[in-house]
Short mmCIF file of C-alpha atoms in Angstrom, two decimals:
data_model
loop_
_atom_site.label_atom_id
_atom_site.label_comp_id
_atom_site.label_asym_id
_atom_site.label_seq_id
_atom_site.Cartn_x
_atom_site.Cartn_y
_atom_site.Cartn_z
CA UNK O 1 -40.92 -7.60 -58.48
CA UNK O 2 -37.27 -7.66 -56.43
CA UNK O 3 -36.88 -8.07 -52.29
CA UNK O 4 -34.81 -6.25 -51.07
CA UNK O 5 -33.21 -8.25 -47.99
CA UNK O 6 -33.59 -6.19 -45.24
CA UNK O 7 -30.30 -5.11 -43.60
CA UNK O 8 -28.88 -7.66 -40.71
CA UNK O 9 -30.01 -6.07 -37.72
CA UNK O 10 -26.86 -4.36 -34.84
CA UNK O 11 -28.06 -6.63 -31.36
CA UNK O 12 -24.73 -5.45 -30.48
CA UNK O 13 -26.37 -3.30 -27.94
CA UNK O 14 -28.17 -6.89 -26.05
CA UNK O 15 -24.86 -9.29 -25.84
CA UNK O 16 -22.70 -8.18 -22.75
CA UNK O 17 -19.14 -7.76 -23.60
CA UNK O 18 -16.50 -10.09 -23.20
CA UNK O 19 -14.67 -9.77 -20.12
CA UNK O 20 -17.33 -7.43 -18.53
CA UNK O 21 -19.82 -8.78 -16.14
CA UNK O 22 -23.27 -6.62 -15.81
CA UNK O 23 -22.79 -4.15 -13.51
CA UNK O 24 -26.00 -5.76 -10.71
CA UNK O 25 -22.58 -8.40 -10.83
CA UNK O 26 -19.91 -5.62 -9.62
CA UNK O 27 -22.91 -4.05 -7.74
CA UNK O 28 -23.11 -7.80 -5.28
CA UNK O 29 -20.25 -8.75 -5.33
CA UNK O 30 -19.06 -4.62 -3.44
CA UNK O 31 -22.13 -4.92 -1.76
CA UNK O 32 -20.33 -9.21 -0.81
CA UNK O 33 -16.87 -7.70 0.67
CA UNK O 34 -18.17 -4.31 2.23
CA UNK O 35 -20.74 -6.77 4.46
CA UNK O 36 -18.21 -9.48 5.03
CA UNK O 37 -16.10 -7.37 5.59
CA UNK O 38 -18.08 -5.14 8.64
CA UNK O 39 -19.16 -8.78 10.03
CA UNK O 40 -14.92 -10.04 10.57
CA UNK O 41 -14.22 -6.53 12.24
CA UNK O 42 -17.64 -7.22 14.23
CA UNK O 43 -16.35 -10.76 15.04
CA UNK O 44 -13.09 -9.97 16.07
CA UNK O 45 -14.96 -6.56 18.48
CA UNK O 46 -16.50 -9.93 19.69
CA UNK O 47 -13.61 -12.17 20.11
CA UNK O 48 -11.78 -10.44 22.22
CA UNK O 49 -15.01 -9.14 24.24
CA UNK O 50 -15.25 -12.70 25.18
CA UNK O 51 -10.73 -12.82 25.33
CA UNK O 52 -11.04 -10.02 27.53
CA UNK O 53 -14.07 -10.04 30.27
CA UNK O 54 -15.78 -13.48 28.96
CA UNK O 55 -18.02 -14.07 32.26
CA UNK O 56 -19.75 -10.66 32.23
CA UNK O 57 -19.13 -9.76 28.06
CA UNK O 58 -20.79 -12.94 27.12
CA UNK O 59 -23.80 -12.96 29.81
CA UNK O 60 -26.53 -12.60 27.86
CA UNK O 61 -27.98 -9.15 30.19
CA UNK O 62 -25.23 -7.84 28.72
CA UNK O 63 -25.24 -8.96 25.29
CA UNK O 64 -28.81 -7.60 25.19
CA UNK O 65 -27.56 -4.21 27.10
CA UNK O 66 -26.07 -3.82 23.46
CA UNK O 67 -28.44 -4.32 22.01
CA UNK O 68 -30.90 -2.49 23.63
CA UNK O 69 -28.36 0.56 23.86
CA UNK O 70 -27.91 0.26 19.79
CA UNK O 71 -31.79 0.75 18.97
CA UNK O 72 -32.27 3.97 20.56
CA UNK O 73 -28.50 5.68 17.81
CA UNK O 74 -29.63 2.79 15.15
CA UNK O 75 -33.30 3.99 14.47
CA UNK O 76 -31.85 7.60 14.18
CA UNK O 77 -28.70 6.20 11.70
CA UNK O 78 -31.52 4.70 8.55
CA UNK O 79 -33.15 8.02 8.83
CA UNK O 80 -29.07 9.76 8.57
CA UNK O 81 -28.78 6.76 5.72
CA UNK O 82 -31.81 8.72 2.95
CA UNK O 83 -29.92 11.80 3.84
CA UNK O 84 -26.77 10.68 3.18
CA UNK O 85 -27.72 9.39 -0.25
CA UNK O 86 -29.55 11.98 -1.28
CA UNK O 87 -26.28 13.74 -1.17
CA UNK O 88 -27.15 15.67 2.16
CA UNK O 89 -26.45 15.29 5.56
CA UNK O 90 -28.52 16.21 8.61
CA UNK O 91 -26.28 17.57 11.97
CA UNK O 92 -29.42 18.39 14.71
CA UNK O 93 -30.50 14.51 15.01
CA UNK O 94 -28.89 14.75 18.48
CA UNK O 95 -30.53 18.09 19.48
CA UNK O 96 -34.02 17.27 18.08
CA UNK O 97 -33.89 13.64 19.68
CA UNK O 98 -33.23 15.84 22.86
CA UNK O 99 -35.83 18.30 22.54
CA UNK O 100 -38.59 16.28 21.09
CA UNK O 101 -37.40 13.51 24.76
CA UNK O 102 -37.96 16.58 26.92
CA UNK O 103 -40.99 17.90 25.68
CA UNK O 104 -42.74 14.49 25.59
CA UNK O 105 -41.65 14.11 29.13
CA UNK O 106 -42.63 17.79 30.67
CA UNK O 107 -46.09 18.00 33.18
CA UNK O 108 -47.59 18.59 31.11
CA UNK O 109 -47.57 16.18 28.12
CA UNK O 110 -47.50 13.34 30.63
CA UNK O 111 -50.64 14.54 31.41
CA UNK O 112 -52.08 13.04 28.35
CA UNK O 113 -49.56 8.98 29.21
CA UNK O 114 -48.19 6.37 26.73
CA UNK O 115 -50.23 8.22 23.37
CA UNK O 116 -49.05 11.71 24.33
CA UNK O 117 -45.61 10.75 24.94
CA UNK O 118 -45.27 8.52 22.10
CA UNK O 119 -47.05 11.34 19.85
CA UNK O 120 -44.92 14.49 20.83
CA UNK O 121 -41.81 12.81 20.41
CA UNK O 122 -43.31 11.55 16.86
CA UNK O 123 -44.70 14.59 16.18
CA UNK O 124 -41.59 17.21 17.32
CA UNK O 125 -38.95 15.40 15.05
CA UNK O 126 -40.71 15.64 12.26
CA UNK O 127 -41.37 19.36 12.68
CA UNK O 128 -37.97 19.87 12.47
CA UNK O 129 -37.87 17.74 9.92
CA UNK O 130 -39.96 19.32 7.79
CA UNK O 131 -37.98 23.16 9.01
CA UNK O 132 -34.98 21.37 7.36
CA UNK O 133 -36.59 20.51 4.48
CA UNK O 134 -38.61 23.46 3.67
CA UNK O 135 -35.13 25.62 4.41
CA UNK O 136 -32.61 23.41 2.54
CA UNK O 137 -35.01 21.66 -0.67
CA UNK O 138 -37.32 25.33 -0.77
CA UNK O 139 -35.16 27.92 0.25
CA UNK O 140 -32.35 27.17 -1.36
CA UNK O 141 -30.19 26.40 2.01
CA UNK O 142 -27.03 24.63 2.66
CA UNK O 143 -27.62 21.27 4.54
CA UNK O 144 -24.70 21.23 6.33
CA UNK O 145 -25.60 25.05 7.02
CA UNK O 146 -29.12 24.78 7.83
CA UNK O 147 -28.80 21.13 10.40
CA UNK O 148 -26.02 23.63 12.02
CA UNK O 149 -29.06 26.08 13.24
CA UNK O 150 -31.54 23.45 13.72
CA UNK O 151 -28.75 22.24 15.82
CA UNK O 152 -28.30 25.49 17.64
CA UNK O 153 -32.23 25.75 17.92
CA UNK O 154 -33.14 22.48 19.57
CA UNK O 155 -30.61 22.71 21.95
CA UNK O 156 -30.88 25.46 23.12
CA UNK O 157 -34.34 25.05 23.70
CA UNK O 158 -34.40 22.02 25.29
CA UNK O 159 -32.69 23.98 27.70
CA UNK O 160 -34.68 26.36 28.09
CA UNK O 161 -37.85 24.14 28.54
CA UNK O 162 -36.30 21.72 31.80
CA UNK O 163 -34.16 25.05 32.85
CA UNK O 164 -31.70 21.98 32.86
CA UNK O 165 -32.93 19.61 34.97
CA UNK O 166 -33.53 15.99 34.56
CA UNK O 167 -37.70 15.78 33.58
CA UNK O 168 -39.00 12.11 35.80
CA UNK O 169 -40.85 9.95 33.19
CA UNK O 170 -44.44 8.25 36.01
CA UNK O 171 -45.61 6.91 33.33
CA UNK O 172 -45.77 3.56 34.36
CA UNK O 173 -47.14 1.94 30.26
CA UNK O 174 -43.64 3.74 29.39
CA UNK O 175 -41.18 2.81 31.57
CA UNK O 176 -42.70 -0.56 32.27
CA UNK O 177 -41.57 -1.65 28.38
CA UNK O 178 -38.83 -0.95 29.91
CA UNK O 179 -39.15 -3.58 32.67
CA UNK O 180 -37.23 -7.67 31.73
CA UNK O 181 -40.43 -9.15 31.81
CA UNK O 182 -41.43 -7.07 28.54
CA UNK O 183 -39.29 -8.44 26.61
CA UNK O 184 -40.72 -10.42 24.53
CA UNK O 185 -38.80 -14.46 23.82
CA UNK O 186 -35.64 -12.83 26.12
CA UNK O 187 -35.74 -10.12 23.14
CA UNK O 188 -35.86 -6.43 24.26
CA UNK O 189 -39.03 -4.32 23.35
CA UNK O 190 -36.79 -1.18 22.51
CA UNK O 191 -34.38 -3.94 20.28
CA UNK O 192 -37.67 -5.04 18.49
CA UNK O 193 -38.70 -1.44 17.16
CA UNK O 194 -34.77 -0.84 16.44
CA UNK O 195 -35.51 -4.33 14.16
CA UNK O 196 -39.54 -2.91 12.62
CA UNK O 197 -37.88 -0.05 11.95
CA UNK O 198 -34.68 -1.42 9.23
CA UNK O 199 -36.42 -4.15 7.73
CA UNK O 200 -38.80 -1.20 7.08
CA UNK O 201 -35.74 1.06 5.78
CA UNK O 202 -34.14 -1.60 3.57
CA UNK O 203 -37.66 -2.03 2.21
CA UNK O 204 -37.89 1.90 0.90
CA UNK O 205 -35.05 1.85 0.71
CA UNK O 206 -33.93 -0.98 -2.28
CA UNK O 207 -37.26 -2.18 -3.24
CA UNK O 208 -39.73 1.39 -3.88
CA UNK O 209 -40.02 3.78 -6.25
CA UNK O 210 -39.20 6.45 -3.56
CA UNK O 211 -35.19 4.57 -2.93
CA UNK O 212 -34.79 5.08 -6.86
CA UNK O 213 -34.97 7.81 -6.78
CA UNK O 214 -32.96 9.09 -3.33
CA UNK O 215 -30.52 6.70 -4.85
CA UNK O 216 -30.94 9.52 -7.68
CA UNK O 217 -31.11 12.47 -6.64
CA UNK O 218 -27.60 11.65 -4.75
CA UNK O 219 -26.00 10.59 -7.52
CA UNK O 220 -26.82 13.68 -9.93
CA UNK O 221 -29.46 16.12 -8.80
CA UNK O 222 -29.99 17.29 -12.07
CA UNK O 223 -29.81 14.64 -14.10
CA UNK O 224 -32.71 13.35 -11.70
CA UNK O 225 -34.67 16.61 -12.31
CA UNK O 226 -34.36 15.89 -16.03
CA UNK O 227 -35.23 12.44 -15.72
CA UNK O 228 -39.05 13.78 -14.28
CA UNK O 229 -38.06 13.60 -10.20
CA UNK O 230 -39.38 16.48 -8.64
CA UNK O 231 -35.91 17.10 -6.47
CA UNK O 232 -36.67 19.62 -4.23
CA UNK O 233 -40.29 17.25 -2.95
CA UNK O 234 -38.00 15.00 -2.81
CA UNK O 235 -34.70 15.62 -0.51
CA UNK O 236 -38.15 17.43 1.85
CA UNK O 237 -39.58 14.10 2.03
CA UNK O 238 -35.91 12.46 3.33
CA UNK O 239 -35.81 15.24 6.65
CA UNK O 240 -38.71 14.83 6.71
CA UNK O 241 -38.19 10.29 7.13
CA UNK O 242 -34.86 11.95 9.72
CA UNK O 243 -37.00 13.44 11.78
CA UNK O 244 -39.79 10.92 12.43
CA UNK O 245 -37.03 8.98 13.09
CA UNK O 246 -35.00 10.93 15.74
CA UNK O 247 -39.35 11.33 17.46
CA UNK O 248 -39.17 7.50 17.74
CA UNK O 249 -35.18 7.53 19.00
CA UNK O 250 -36.63 9.55 21.20
CA UNK O 251 -39.02 7.84 22.72
CA UNK O 252 -37.11 4.62 23.06
CA UNK O 253 -34.32 6.64 24.21
CA UNK O 254 -37.55 7.87 27.61
CA UNK O 255 -38.34 4.30 27.71
CA UNK O 256 -34.48 3.53 28.33
CA UNK O 257 -33.88 6.23 30.77
CA UNK O 258 -36.69 6.32 32.54
CA UNK O 259 -36.57 11.04 31.70
CA UNK O 260 -35.92 13.62 29.33
CA UNK O 261 -32.84 15.41 29.92
CA UNK O 262 -31.31 18.15 27.38
CA UNK O 263 -27.86 16.57 26.95
CA UNK O 264 -29.82 13.21 25.47
CA UNK O 265 -28.72 12.74 22.02
CA UNK O 266 -25.77 14.02 23.04
CA UNK O 267 -22.97 13.71 19.68
CA UNK O 268 -25.36 11.33 17.76
CA UNK O 269 -25.01 13.42 14.97
CA UNK O 270 -21.15 11.79 14.83
CA UNK O 271 -22.28 8.29 14.97
CA UNK O 272 -24.90 8.30 13.08
CA UNK O 273 -22.60 9.28 10.53
CA UNK O 274 -19.74 7.28 10.94
CA UNK O 275 -22.40 3.83 10.92
CA UNK O 276 -23.13 5.04 7.70
CA UNK O 277 -20.05 5.88 6.41
CA UNK O 278 -18.59 2.76 7.21
CA UNK O 279 -21.34 0.30 6.78
CA UNK O 280 -20.68 1.75 2.88
CA UNK O 281 -22.60 4.93 2.64
CA UNK O 282 -21.60 6.83 0.41
CA UNK O 283 -20.49 10.98 1.91
CA UNK O 284 -20.82 12.11 -1.36
CA UNK O 285 -24.60 10.65 -1.62
CA UNK O 286 -25.73 8.15 -4.65
CA UNK O 287 -25.35 5.02 -2.74
CA UNK O 288 -26.62 3.95 -0.06
CA UNK O 289 -26.99 0.62 2.50
CA UNK O 290 -29.23 0.08 5.37
CA UNK O 291 -27.38 -3.33 6.18
CA UNK O 292 -23.85 -1.85 6.15
CA UNK O 293 -25.19 1.26 8.71
CA UNK O 294 -26.61 -1.06 11.35
CA UNK O 295 -23.26 -3.30 11.63
CA UNK O 296 -21.74 0.27 11.81
CA UNK O 297 -24.32 0.78 14.70
CA UNK O 298 -23.36 -2.25 15.96
CA UNK O 299 -19.66 -2.28 15.86
CA UNK O 300 -19.80 1.36 17.92
CA UNK O 301 -21.57 -0.10 20.32
CA UNK O 302 -20.07 -3.19 21.16
CA UNK O 303 -16.55 -0.85 21.22
CA UNK O 304 -17.71 1.35 23.47
CA UNK O 305 -19.47 -1.87 25.37
CA UNK O 306 -16.41 -3.63 25.52
CA UNK O 307 -14.25 -0.62 26.74
CA UNK O 308 -16.87 0.36 29.41
CA UNK O 309 -15.97 -2.83 31.08
CA UNK O 310 -13.05 -2.93 30.86
CA UNK O 311 -12.56 0.34 32.84
CA UNK O 312 -10.83 1.62 29.67
CA UNK O 313 -10.45 5.25 29.04
CA UNK O 314 -12.61 7.15 26.57
CA UNK O 315 -10.25 9.04 24.82
CA UNK O 316 -8.94 5.24 23.49
CA UNK O 317 -12.32 4.80 22.33
CA UNK O 318 -12.26 7.23 20.82
CA UNK O 319 -8.65 6.79 18.70
CA UNK O 320 -9.77 3.14 18.29
CA UNK O 321 -13.79 4.74 16.68
CA UNK O 322 -11.47 6.34 14.65
CA UNK O 323 -9.22 3.71 12.98
CA UNK O 324 -12.27 1.90 12.59
CA UNK O 325 -13.46 4.73 10.16
CA UNK O 326 -10.20 4.70 8.60
CA UNK O 327 -9.78 1.06 7.44
CA UNK O 328 -13.41 0.78 6.20
CA UNK O 329 -12.50 3.70 3.88
CA UNK O 330 -9.48 2.47 2.58
CA UNK O 331 -11.85 -0.97 1.99
CA UNK O 332 -13.87 0.90 0.02
CA UNK O 333 -11.42 2.55 -1.81
CA UNK O 334 -9.40 -0.67 -2.81
CA UNK O 335 -12.83 -2.82 -3.40
CA UNK O 336 -14.21 0.36 -5.15
CA UNK O 337 -10.76 0.37 -7.37
CA UNK O 338 -10.11 -3.42 -8.07
CA UNK O 339 -14.01 -3.35 -9.52
#
């Protein structure tokens, strides 16, 4: 009985083609270029600040102030990064921060002390995120329209609650967190919260199934659905996450300012979107980076601080921010074309 030789196995799918590195190498290369570019911009800004106002800019108190101011918008930007990565947008984050801050600082809320203020701020943020998520994921509304409606509604409700007045916080346990005595090894508590949120956000986006689903939905929602991902539920969770970050940011802002105002969070949505984009998150979705977003926040906050120390007008500051955004996008495009 003759034995037939088995046909040779085709192992071409297991051997990477010559001259074509695996895709993960390209991803890491692009990430390295983006990160190094942002670090270079940040280092240049620090150098400019050190040259123009060496005694004031490099002072420990000023550097602590920069990090503290970056913490509030930074927490919002972490949530925004997830939303943009999924192919969505959230124009209501600033208004949600305002609504959460004033709702949490009413006389009735302050009667419940520290826990009452924190719980209310987070609850309002999550509640607004829930409304956004339901309208977008299950109501079929375009994210731009749904969050724009939330922006107007939240701002209006915040104004109605405050009647245009500033609500002063009287709870000492909340106010004490903004004092230097509360610093841990010279680090303000707000910065510690920001760092914790950043680390958790990075782990979720890069090391969990939730993060992979977020990227998949942003890359191709239909393909993600065919792969078994509940796209609508994923989008709902993402806007809940964004609302949660807004609630946390509102509480940090209450600590920082010692009050609640309907004007809080003004233009936060623009700063958060810009920070995420220059950090390397694609506005069309499918790619996001928490590290880049945080660096973007630090760059914008440093610019604001340098301009304030040098008594420069805010319009020049906005022009500088715009130039940085354009430069960052050009770097991304060149990196993508050469990879």
